[in-house]
Structure formats: structure tokens, C-alpha cells
Amino acid sequence: MVPSTLGRYASATVDVFGEGFSTLSVVVVARSVGSVGRTTFVDATHLRATVTVLGSAPLGAADVLVRKMDPRLLQDLASASCSGCLTIVPFELTS
């Protein structure tokens, strides 16, 4: 995942790399970490998504999950996780 480090309150476009992605793939983070906007399928090895980190997100390593969703049944067809692929750091004000 690039970038692999985000600060609290951040909103950033991230690139997730792997294999076997499809147009049904979505990127997910834990609710305690934040939320993920629309996932864009780039190719079978690359997804792009916007991640928004909560101000109260736990600092340190966070897991990233990719789910392949069936839009008709609203259930997982497959999923894969990347343990600790995202690191949450304190918010820093930059000028």
C-alpha cells in the first residue's frame, strides 16, 4: 500500500497492490481507523481508493482488507488481508 503511513485526520488516495483484483474488489479498513471512499479498479494487481483516518484512530499498525463483493447478494465472494500494512501516526500541522 502506498502511501503506507497516514496521520490522524488525514484523507489520502492510496494505491493497493496484490493479485487477483477485479471490478468487484473493494478496499476496507477497520471502523476504528476510519473509512474508505470509492475503490477504483486499475488492473488485476492494482486498486486505488481514498482513505480517511479518524482523529481518534489508534496509533500504530492497522490492517487493510480487500474484499470481492457480489453486488446482487451483498456478500463476500473472497477476501484477503494485509496485516499491519497501514501505519497511523499523530496529526501534525504543517505550514
PDB file of C-alpha atoms in Angstrom:
ATOM      1  CA  MET A   1       0.000   0.000   0.000  1.00  0.00           C
ATOM      2  CA  VAL A   2       1.353   3.397  -0.980  1.00  0.00           C
ATOM      3  CA  PRO A   3       1.466   5.581   0.997  1.00  0.00           C
ATOM      4  CA  SER A   4       1.706   3.175   3.910  1.00  0.00           C
ATOM      5  CA  THR A   5       1.710   5.857   6.641  1.00  0.00           C
ATOM      6  CA  LEU A   6      -1.151   8.277   7.284  1.00  0.00           C
ATOM      7  CA  GLY A   7      -1.734  10.742  10.092  1.00  0.00           C
ATOM      8  CA  ARG A   8      -4.869  11.073  12.161  1.00  0.00           C
ATOM      9  CA  TYR A   9      -7.457  13.291  10.367  1.00  0.00           C
ATOM     10  CA  ALA A  10      -5.774  12.556   7.011  1.00  0.00           C
ATOM     11  CA  SER A  11      -7.631  11.899   3.796  1.00  0.00           C
ATOM     12  CA  ALA A  12      -5.451  10.445   1.064  1.00  0.00           C
ATOM     13  CA  THR A  13      -5.580   8.470  -2.134  1.00  0.00           C
ATOM     14  CA  VAL A  14      -3.809   5.155  -1.644  1.00  0.00           C
ATOM     15  CA  ASP A  15      -2.671   2.510  -4.099  1.00  0.00           C
ATOM     16  CA  VAL A  16      -3.074  -1.106  -3.035  1.00  0.00           C
ATOM     17  CA  PHE A  17      -1.055  -3.755  -4.837  1.00  0.00           C
ATOM     18  CA  GLY A  18      -1.660  -7.507  -4.909  1.00  0.00           C
ATOM     19  CA  GLU A  19      -3.078 -10.039  -7.319  1.00  0.00           C
ATOM     20  CA  GLY A  20      -6.437 -11.313  -8.463  1.00  0.00           C
ATOM     21  CA  PHE A  21      -8.257  -7.975  -8.117  1.00  0.00           C
ATOM     22  CA  SER A  22     -11.395  -7.367 -10.158  1.00  0.00           C
ATOM     23  CA  THR A  23     -14.005  -4.668 -10.664  1.00  0.00           C
ATOM     24  CA  LEU A  24     -15.840  -6.227  -7.690  1.00  0.00           C
ATOM     25  CA  SER A  25     -12.882  -5.620  -5.312  1.00  0.00           C
ATOM     26  CA  VAL A  26     -13.183  -3.034  -2.536  1.00  0.00           C
ATOM     27  CA  VAL A  27     -10.620  -1.774  -0.009  1.00  0.00           C
ATOM     28  CA  VAL A  28     -11.662  -1.812   3.678  1.00  0.00           C
ATOM     29  CA  VAL A  29     -10.116  -0.600   6.961  1.00  0.00           C
ATOM     30  CA  ALA A  30     -11.444  -1.113  10.493  1.00  0.00           C
ATOM     31  CA  ARG A  31     -14.154   1.343  11.586  1.00  0.00           C
ATOM     32  CA  SER A  32     -11.940   2.389  14.496  1.00  0.00           C
ATOM     33  CA  VAL A  33      -9.318   3.516  11.960  1.00  0.00           C
ATOM     34  CA  GLY A  34     -11.525   5.366   9.502  1.00  0.00           C
ATOM     35  CA  SER A  35     -13.345   4.880   6.249  1.00  0.00           C
ATOM     36  CA  VAL A  36     -12.653   4.152   2.614  1.00  0.00           C
ATOM     37  CA  GLY A  37     -14.311   6.002  -0.227  1.00  0.00           C
ATOM     38  CA  ARG A  38     -14.852   4.546  -3.665  1.00  0.00           C
ATOM     39  CA  THR A  39     -12.384   1.868  -4.737  1.00  0.00           C
ATOM     40  CA  THR A  40     -11.164   2.145  -8.331  1.00  0.00           C
ATOM     41  CA  PHE A  41     -10.021  -0.961 -10.191  1.00  0.00           C
ATOM     42  CA  VAL A  42      -6.826  -0.075 -12.060  1.00  0.00           C
ATOM     43  CA  ASP A  43      -5.860  -3.613 -13.104  1.00  0.00           C
ATOM     44  CA  ALA A  44      -5.693  -7.147 -11.686  1.00  0.00           C
ATOM     45  CA  THR A  45      -2.753  -6.161  -9.463  1.00  0.00           C
ATOM     46  CA  HIS A  46      -3.677  -2.576  -8.537  1.00  0.00           C
ATOM     47  CA  LEU A  47      -6.557  -0.835  -6.742  1.00  0.00           C
ATOM     48  CA  ARG A  48      -6.858   2.857  -5.845  1.00  0.00           C
ATOM     49  CA  ALA A  49      -9.014   4.215  -3.009  1.00  0.00           C
ATOM     50  CA  THR A  50      -9.440   7.246  -0.767  1.00  0.00           C
ATOM     51  CA  VAL A  51      -8.820   6.526   2.919  1.00  0.00           C
ATOM     52  CA  THR A  52      -9.992   8.959   5.603  1.00  0.00           C
ATOM     53  CA  VAL A  53      -8.439   8.453   9.044  1.00  0.00           C
ATOM     54  CA  LEU A  54     -10.370   9.336  12.204  1.00  0.00           C
ATOM     55  CA  GLY A  55      -8.867  11.758  14.719  1.00  0.00           C
ATOM     56  CA  SER A  56      -9.378   9.039  17.331  1.00  0.00           C
ATOM     57  CA  ALA A  57      -7.768   6.249  15.270  1.00  0.00           C
ATOM     58  CA  PRO A  58      -5.400   4.059  17.305  1.00  0.00           C
ATOM     59  CA  LEU A  59      -1.760   4.870  16.600  1.00  0.00           C
ATOM     60  CA  GLY A  60       0.433   2.185  15.078  1.00  0.00           C
ATOM     61  CA  ALA A  61      -0.143  -0.670  12.675  1.00  0.00           C
ATOM     62  CA  ALA A  62      -3.558  -1.219  11.093  1.00  0.00           C
ATOM     63  CA  ASP A  63      -4.801  -3.954   8.806  1.00  0.00           C
ATOM     64  CA  VAL A  64      -6.068  -3.381   5.281  1.00  0.00           C
ATOM     65  CA  LEU A  65      -8.607  -5.762   3.782  1.00  0.00           C
ATOM     66  CA  VAL A  66      -9.592  -6.272   0.141  1.00  0.00           C
ATOM     67  CA  ARG A  67     -12.989  -7.830  -0.365  1.00  0.00           C
ATOM     68  CA  LYS A  68     -14.504  -9.086  -3.583  1.00  0.00           C
ATOM     69  CA  MET A  69     -18.215  -8.306  -3.205  1.00  0.00           C
ATOM     70  CA  ASP A  70     -21.182  -9.809  -5.031  1.00  0.00           C
ATOM     71  CA  PRO A  71     -23.365  -6.733  -5.699  1.00  0.00           C
ATOM     72  CA  ARG A  72     -26.517  -8.826  -6.105  1.00  0.00           C
ATOM     73  CA  LEU A  73     -26.174 -10.729  -2.831  1.00  0.00           C
ATOM     74  CA  LEU A  74     -24.181  -8.070  -0.922  1.00  0.00           C
ATOM     75  CA  GLN A  75     -21.818 -10.696   0.420  1.00  0.00           C
ATOM     76  CA  ASP A  76     -18.143 -11.549   0.183  1.00  0.00           C
ATOM     77  CA  LEU A  77     -17.044 -13.782  -2.654  1.00  0.00           C
ATOM     78  CA  ALA A  78     -13.460 -13.678  -1.371  1.00  0.00           C
ATOM     79  CA  SER A  79     -11.260 -11.551   0.857  1.00  0.00           C
ATOM     80  CA  ALA A  80      -7.599 -11.054   1.669  1.00  0.00           C
ATOM     81  CA  SER A  81      -5.948  -9.037   4.397  1.00  0.00           C
ATOM     82  CA  CYS A  82      -2.638  -7.311   4.766  1.00  0.00           C
ATOM     83  CA  SER A  83      -1.745  -7.302   8.437  1.00  0.00           C
ATOM     84  CA  GLY A  84      -0.156  -4.042   9.562  1.00  0.00           C
ATOM     85  CA  CYS A  85       0.075  -2.593   6.032  1.00  0.00           C
ATOM     86  CA  LEU A  86      -1.061   0.837   7.193  1.00  0.00           C
ATOM     87  CA  THR A  87       0.637   2.810   9.967  1.00  0.00           C
ATOM     88  CA  ILE A  88      -1.326   5.540  11.756  1.00  0.00           C
ATOM     89  CA  VAL A  89       0.757   8.407  13.178  1.00  0.00           C
ATOM     90  CA  PRO A  90      -0.202  11.509  15.211  1.00  0.00           C
ATOM     91  CA  PHE A  91      -1.650  14.515  13.429  1.00  0.00           C
ATOM     92  CA  GLU A  92       0.961  17.127  12.514  1.00  0.00           C
ATOM     93  CA  LEU A  93       0.171  20.648  11.491  1.00  0.00           C
ATOM     94  CA  THR A  94       2.327  21.709   8.544  1.00  0.00           C
ATOM     95  CA  SER A  95       2.724  25.201   7.186  1.00  0.00           C
TER      96      SER A  95
END
